[in-house]
Each structure stands twice: as structure tokens, then as C-alpha cells.
C-alpha positions as a printed NumPy array, in Angstrom:
array([[ 11.717, -20.139, -35.767],
       [ 10.617, -16.586, -36.43 ],
       [ 11.89 , -15.436, -39.797],
       [ 14.084, -12.34 , -39.832],
       [ 13.613,  -9.783, -42.572],
       [ 17.405,  -9.576, -42.736],
       [ 17.733, -13.188, -43.706],
       [ 15.326, -16.086, -44.076],
       [ 16.381, -19.237, -42.309],
       [ 16.09 , -22.816, -43.365],
       [ 12.502, -23.081, -42.172],
       [  9.632, -21.908, -44.307],
       [  8.145, -19.388, -41.932],
       [  5.979, -16.621, -43.328],
       [  7.801, -13.33 , -43.691],
       [  6.666, -10.395, -41.531],
       [  4.086,  -8.165, -43.143],
       [  5.057,  -4.954, -44.905],
       [  4.155,  -2.723, -41.947],
       [  6.145,  -4.788, -39.424],
       [  9.131,  -4.906, -41.783],
       [  8.937,  -1.159, -42.291],
       [  8.77 ,  -0.341, -38.565],
       [ 11.302,  -2.921, -37.377],
       [ 13.681,  -2.122, -40.208],
       [ 13.395,   1.564, -39.411],
       [ 14.256,   0.861, -35.772],
       [ 17.311,  -1.149, -36.81 ],
       [ 18.43 ,   1.528, -39.231],
       [ 18.073,   4.294, -36.645],
       [ 20.222,   2.275, -34.222],
       [ 22.846,   1.837, -36.938],
       [ 22.978,   5.558, -37.764],
       [ 23.109,   6.736, -34.144],
       [ 25.975,   4.382, -33.327],
       [ 27.877,   4.648, -36.58 ],
       [ 27.514,   8.206, -37.922],
       [ 30.424,   9.847, -36.031],
       [ 32.837,   7.308, -37.492],
       [ 31.223,   7.723, -40.904],
       [ 31.997,  11.449, -40.713],
       [ 35.622,  10.658, -39.877],
       [ 35.76 ,   8.17 , -42.769],
       [ 34.495,  10.718, -45.297],
       [ 36.841,  13.458, -44.04 ],
       [ 39.844,  11.122, -44.406],
       [ 38.693,   9.843, -47.807],
       [ 38.259,  13.33 , -49.253],
       [ 41.212,  15.241, -47.728],
       [ 43.575,  16.853, -50.211],
       [ 46.843,  14.97 , -50.676],
       [ 49.82 ,  17.007, -51.905],
       [ 53.108,  15.284, -52.671],
       [ 55.78 ,  16.153, -50.137],
       [ 53.337,  17.678, -47.654],
       [ 52.052,  16.192, -44.438],
       [ 48.423,  15.041, -44.81 ],
       [ 45.746,  16.989, -42.967],
       [ 44.859,  13.993, -40.796],
       [ 47.402,  11.465, -39.546],
       [ 44.699,   8.956, -38.711],
       [ 41.261,   8.323, -37.251],
       [ 41.97 ,   9.669, -33.754],
       [ 43.695,  12.791, -35.08 ],
       [ 40.769,  13.458, -37.406],
       [ 38.282,  13.128, -34.542],
       [ 40.347,  15.458, -32.345],
       [ 40.52 ,  18.123, -35.06 ],
       [ 36.78 ,  17.941, -35.755],
       [ 35.885,  18.267, -32.055],
       [ 38.415,  21.074, -31.527],
       [ 37.143,  23.137, -34.459],
       [ 33.446,  22.254, -34.547],
       [ 32.621,  20.706, -31.191],
       [ 31.236,  17.19 , -30.636],
       [ 28.245,  17.984, -32.872],
       [ 30.658,  18.199, -35.797],
       [ 30.827,  14.399, -35.746],
       [ 27.081,  14.278, -36.386],
       [ 27.017,  16.628, -39.373],
       [ 24.972,  15.293, -42.242],
       [ 23.072,  12.83 , -40.029],
       [ 19.607,  14.155, -40.881],
       [ 19.607,  12.645, -44.377],
       [ 20.439,   9.053, -43.344],
       [ 18.097,   9.277, -40.336],
       [ 15.237,  10.523, -42.497],
       [ 15.868,   7.779, -45.014],
       [ 16.458,   4.718, -42.863],
       [ 12.856,   3.602, -42.341],
       [ 11.796,   3.641, -46.01 ],
       [ 15.246,   2.448, -47.058],
       [ 15.16 ,  -0.608, -44.826],
       [ 11.558,  -1.349, -45.787],
       [ 12.647,  -1.291, -49.435],
       [ 15.73 ,  -3.339, -48.573],
       [ 13.578,  -6.086, -47.066],
       [ 11.257,  -5.984, -50.065],
       [ 14.206,  -6.166, -52.459],
       [ 15.87 ,  -8.991, -50.542],
       [ 12.619, -10.94 , -50.451],
       [ 12.174, -10.459, -54.187],
       [ 15.786, -11.459, -54.726],
       [ 15.281, -14.696, -52.795],
       [ 12.427, -15.616, -55.131],
       [ 14.584, -14.85 , -58.158],
       [ 17.913, -16.364, -57.118],
       [ 17.415, -18.866, -54.279],
       [ 16.502, -22.531, -54.43 ],
       [ 14.089, -23.839, -51.789],
       [ 17.02 , -25.346, -49.855],
       [ 19.375, -22.365, -50.302],
       [ 19.381, -21.468, -46.601],
       [ 19.352, -25.014, -45.273],
       [ 22.356, -25.966, -47.434],
       [ 23.922, -22.489, -47.248],
       [ 24.106, -21.783, -50.976],
       [ 25.956, -18.571, -50.294],
       [ 26.17 , -17.366, -53.889],
       [ 22.402, -17.534, -54.225],
       [ 21.877, -15.804, -50.867],
       [ 24.419, -13.172, -51.81 ],
       [ 22.751, -12.489, -55.158],
       [ 19.417, -12.086, -53.386],
       [ 21.04 ,  -9.599, -51.044],
       [ 22.696,  -7.722, -53.901],
       [ 19.33 ,  -7.349, -55.609],
       [ 18.095,  -5.275, -52.672],
       [ 20.328,  -2.399, -53.818],
       [ 18.027,  -1.873, -56.799],
       [ 15.298,  -0.916, -54.32 ],
       [ 17.4  ,   1.217, -51.962],
       [ 19.513,   3.274, -54.372],
       [ 16.734,   5.748, -55.305],
       [ 16.847,   6.904, -51.65 ],
       [ 20.502,   6.277, -50.821],
       [ 21.971,   7.812, -53.968],
       [ 20.776,  11.395, -53.372],
       [ 21.051,  10.932, -49.594],
       [ 24.73 ,   9.991, -49.851],
       [ 25.379,  12.988, -52.104],
       [ 23.854,  15.424, -49.574],
       [ 25.505,  13.733, -46.582],
       [ 28.994,  13.703, -48.055],
       [ 28.88 ,  17.353, -49.184],
       [ 27.83 ,  18.51 , -45.704],
       [ 30.433,  16.31 , -44.017],
       [ 33.42 ,  17.781, -45.887],
       [ 32.53 ,  21.5  , -45.968],
       [ 35.011,  22.288, -43.195],
       [ 37.92 ,  20.497, -44.855],
       [ 40.677,  23.006, -45.749],
       [ 40.767,  21.677, -49.322],
       [ 37.029,  22.179, -49.887],
       [ 36.469,  24.722, -52.665],
       [ 32.728,  24.538, -53.145],
       [ 29.883,  26.616, -51.746],
       [ 29.211,  26.189, -48.035],
       [ 25.618,  25.429, -47.118],
       [ 23.995,  26.007, -43.739],
       [ 21.113,  23.561, -44.135],
       [ 19.769,  20.753, -46.268],
       [ 17.289,  23.169, -47.838],
       [ 20.123,  25.45 , -48.931],
       [ 22.139,  22.477, -50.183],
       [ 19.307,  20.996, -52.254],
       [ 18.522,  24.435, -53.691],
       [ 22.184,  25.047, -54.505],
       [ 22.696,  21.678, -56.165],
       [ 19.481,  22.12 , -58.141],
       [ 20.716,  25.443, -59.482],
       [ 24.083,  23.877, -60.22 ],
       [ 22.795,  21.04 , -62.357],
       [ 19.211,  20.068, -61.585],
       [ 18.261,  16.54 , -60.619],
       [ 21.446,  15.25 , -62.233],
       [ 23.55 ,  17.18 , -59.72 ],
       [ 21.47 ,  16.014, -56.75 ],
       [ 21.712,  12.39 , -57.895],
       [ 25.392,  12.504, -58.865],
       [ 27.088,   9.244, -57.923],
       [ 23.889,   7.199, -57.674],
       [ 25.269,   4.657, -60.155],
       [ 28.325,   4.177, -57.958],
       [ 26.027,   3.866, -54.946],
       [ 24.095,   1.093, -56.729],
       [ 27.29 ,  -0.862, -57.422],
       [ 28.648,  -0.185, -53.933],
       [ 25.513,  -1.415, -52.184],
       [ 25.104,  -4.394, -54.49 ],
       [ 28.587,  -5.618, -53.537],
       [ 28.023,  -4.741, -49.874],
       [ 24.678,  -6.536, -49.647],
       [ 26.066,  -9.642, -51.336],
       [ 28.625, -10.107, -48.569],
       [ 26.409,  -8.716, -45.817],
       [ 23.549, -11.174, -46.131],
       [ 25.625, -14.22 , -47.077],
       [ 28.063, -13.656, -44.191],
       [ 25.241, -13.105, -41.716],
       [ 23.431, -16.3  , -42.751],
       [ 26.677, -18.301, -42.639],
       [ 27.574, -17.112, -39.127],
       [ 24.024, -17.545, -37.812],
       [ 23.989, -21.177, -38.927],
       [ 27.501, -21.81 , -37.588],
       [ 26.625, -20.338, -34.206],
       [ 23.22 , -21.959, -33.736],
       [ 23.542, -24.662, -31.039],
       [ 22.448, -28.155, -31.978],
       [ 18.755, -28.589, -31.354],
       [ 18.115, -24.826, -31.275],
       [ 16.282, -22.817, -33.914],
       [ 18.672, -19.879, -33.903],
       [ 21.719, -18.33 , -32.244],
       [ 21.704, -16.568, -28.883],
       [ 21.338, -12.8  , -28.578],
       [ 25.107, -12.469, -28.161],
       [ 25.823, -14.572, -31.233],
       [ 23.242, -12.651, -33.263],
       [ 25.058,  -9.485, -32.176],
       [ 28.392, -10.998, -33.229],
       [ 27.028, -12.242, -36.566],
       [ 25.668,  -8.8  , -37.387],
       [ 28.944,  -7.138, -36.449],
       [ 31.131,  -9.446, -38.518],
       [ 28.702,  -9.27 , -41.449],
       [ 29.058,  -5.498, -41.382],
       [ 32.85 ,  -5.763, -41.413],
       [ 32.729,  -8.186, -44.352],
       [ 30.585,  -5.923, -46.488],
       [ 32.778,  -2.868, -45.869],
       [ 36.012,  -4.749, -46.531],
       [ 34.616,  -5.716, -49.924],
       [ 33.201,  -2.381, -50.995],
       [ 35.4  ,   0.317, -49.454],
       [ 37.28 ,   0.997, -52.728],
       [ 33.96 ,   1.69 , -54.468],
       [ 32.85 ,   3.883, -51.575],
       [ 36.07 ,   5.915, -51.753],
       [ 35.55 ,   6.593, -55.466],
       [ 31.903,   7.435, -54.84 ],
       [ 32.689,   9.896, -52.049],
       [ 35.317,  11.687, -54.155],
       [ 32.985,  11.89 , -57.135],
       [ 30.011,  13.137, -55.127],
       [ 31.965,  15.867, -53.34 ],
       [ 34.09 ,  17.133, -56.255],
       [ 33.375,  20.536, -57.844],
       [ 31.   ,  20.373, -60.801],
       [ 32.831,  19.313, -63.946],
       [ 36.068,  18.188, -62.29 ],
       [ 35.608,  14.556, -63.294],
       [ 34.053,  13.114, -66.436],
       [ 32.814,  10.138, -64.432],
       [ 33.62 ,   7.671, -61.679],
       [ 36.262,   5.919, -63.781],
       [ 38.192,   9.193, -64.004],
       [ 38.153,   9.378, -60.197],
       [ 39.475,   5.835, -59.942],
       [ 42.287,   6.518, -62.399],
       [ 43.332,   9.653, -60.495],
       [ 43.412,   7.859, -57.139],
       [ 45.462,   5.017, -58.601],
       [ 47.935,   7.406, -60.273],
       [ 48.443,   9.687, -57.262],
       [ 48.084,   7.344, -54.29 ],
       [ 48.294,   3.793, -55.575],
       [ 46.041,   0.956, -54.437],
       [ 46.268,   2.156, -50.831],
       [ 44.347,   5.286, -51.838],
       [ 41.227,   3.217, -52.355],
       [ 41.377,   2.051, -48.745],
       [ 41.531,   5.44 , -47.063],
       [ 39.42 ,   5.435, -43.934],
       [ 39.717,   1.662, -43.472],
       [ 40.294,   1.919, -39.711],
       [ 37.231,   4.067, -38.875],
       [ 35.15 ,   1.96 , -41.268],
       [ 36.038,  -1.263, -39.471],
       [ 35.758,   0.299, -36.007],
       [ 32.306,   1.571, -37.005],
       [ 31.117,  -1.483, -38.922],
       [ 31.001,  -3.929, -36.025],
       [ 28.998,  -1.983, -33.413],
       [ 26.807,  -0.193, -35.971],
       [ 25.679,  -3.358, -37.733],
       [ 25.399,  -5.319, -34.511],
       [ 23.156,  -2.501, -33.197],
       [ 21.137,  -2.627, -36.411],
       [ 20.407,  -6.331, -36.085],
       [ 19.56 ,  -6.064, -32.391],
       [ 17.336,  -3.047, -33.029],
       [ 15.536,  -4.884, -35.794],
       [ 15.096,  -8.079, -33.812],
       [ 13.879,  -6.259, -30.696],
       [ 11.393,  -4.179, -32.664],
       [ 10.154,  -7.186, -34.629],
       [  9.671,  -9.166, -31.425],
       [  7.813,  -6.29 , -29.817],
       [  5.557,  -5.792, -32.842],
       [  4.735,  -9.508, -32.912],
       [  3.332,  -9.227, -29.357],
       [  1.014,  -6.345, -30.264]])
């Protein structure tokens, strides 16, 4: 069968070239962002809202948050901060495929996919985060700051554009300020990619009919969707800490561990799972769209 850059199957088919991986991965990533960004905005707003004991929270849930954003900022408010992930998806996914391929050479036996050695596949997936974090770390910092500027509890400077934001963060603390939270992003994406790739490969093999080389389009869609849900279920607590750390005023926290301790003390374990509903609602269609976008683009490029 044709080998997917998102997961090599049990057959030893040559991987797509770097250019095809870059273009197809970019197409998949763009599909993911377009479908998933509004719910990502809702997730970040809920994760970062101020919680005061005895007071009603700003948002009662995902739907209420969406209604408030649209009422105050219009539908475009749901797409705030989208430029950074859109601009980064093509190189990010190209690097992800390169990192995953390198990880397979480092961690996977020759029969890892045929015998579904999920730990090895997961470790190969986790290794891809080493390649993507240099882009995602700063990108997540910029995205999250722009997404929460209209929260009532936001006390920082408001920026009208990415240029203003980058300039402001540079003045605030140089490259260290722009890259704040990149370590947490590395850990977050390592955990996410472990479950993402291993779950996808498991479901693809389970849903491949006997005698066929791969699952149907519908089952590929389903595998991508459930893989996305698995990775978010595993790494949401890390993402919550990361979002708080990246959007906090300069100097508020000594590090990510301080953020984690504060969340645990004030909100308990449930505080780490803020935004779970929009994350799961977003994860299925966004990741299913990503896989379909990648597969369609890869198939089209193969015919050229």
C-alpha cells in the first residue's frame, strides 16, 4: 500500500519525498486549523479565565463562552490568533514527518507496525516533538496571548497585530519572552504524539478489512478523529499549565511547576481539565480533517 507520512504501515514502502511530505502535510495542517481553531479559542478562554472563590465564573461552559465571544467580538473573534498556526502548519508538519521518520529508525523494530508494537510506535511519534517545538513553542505563545486579550481578567498590554505583539514581547524580555513555555510545549507535544500515532496505527490495523491493504476513507476519517481525542485526553493537563504560563504577566510565575501548584491548590485536579469539552468536540473533526487533507493531497501529488 502507499505509505502515509502520518504512520508507516506493515509493508516496507518507500516514504514520500521531502517535498511531497511538506506539501501534503501542509494541506492536512491547514484543514486541521480551519476546522479546529474556533474551538481552540474557546478552550484557551476557558482555561485562562480568572477564578475567584465565591464568584460565578466568567463562562459557564463551551456554548456560553462562544456566545459571549460572538456577542462582543463578532464571529471573527473565534478566529483570533489563527495567523500564527496557519503560517506554521506547512513547515511544522514537514518537520513532524521528518521527526517521526527519524524516530521510527531509532525506536522501531522492522516488524513494529506489523505486530503493532505500540510503545515503539509511540516513542517514534513522541520524538517528532523535538522537530516541531522550535516553531510551535513561540507560535503557541503568540496565539494564546492574542486569544485572551479580551478576557476581563487580562491585565497585560493589548496588541493589535502580530508585529506589535512580537515587538512588545521582545521589549519585555527578548527571545526568552517570545519563547516562554516552549519547554512545556515540548513535553505536551511529546505526550500527544505518543498517543496520536500509536492510536492511529492501532485503529487503522483494526479497521482494515481482511485482504485489503488499508481501511476505507470513512475508517481513516474515524481513526484520525479518535487518535486526536486520545492525544488530547492524555495531554490536556500539560496544555492547561502551558497556556496559563504563556499568558501570565511577566514575573508572575517562577516556572511551569509554580503554575501547576497554583492550579492544584485553588481548583484541584479538575482545574487541569478546564476546556475538556471544547477540546474533545474539536479534536475529532479537526484531526479527521487533517488526515483526510493529508491523504488527498498526497494522492494528488503522486499523480503529478
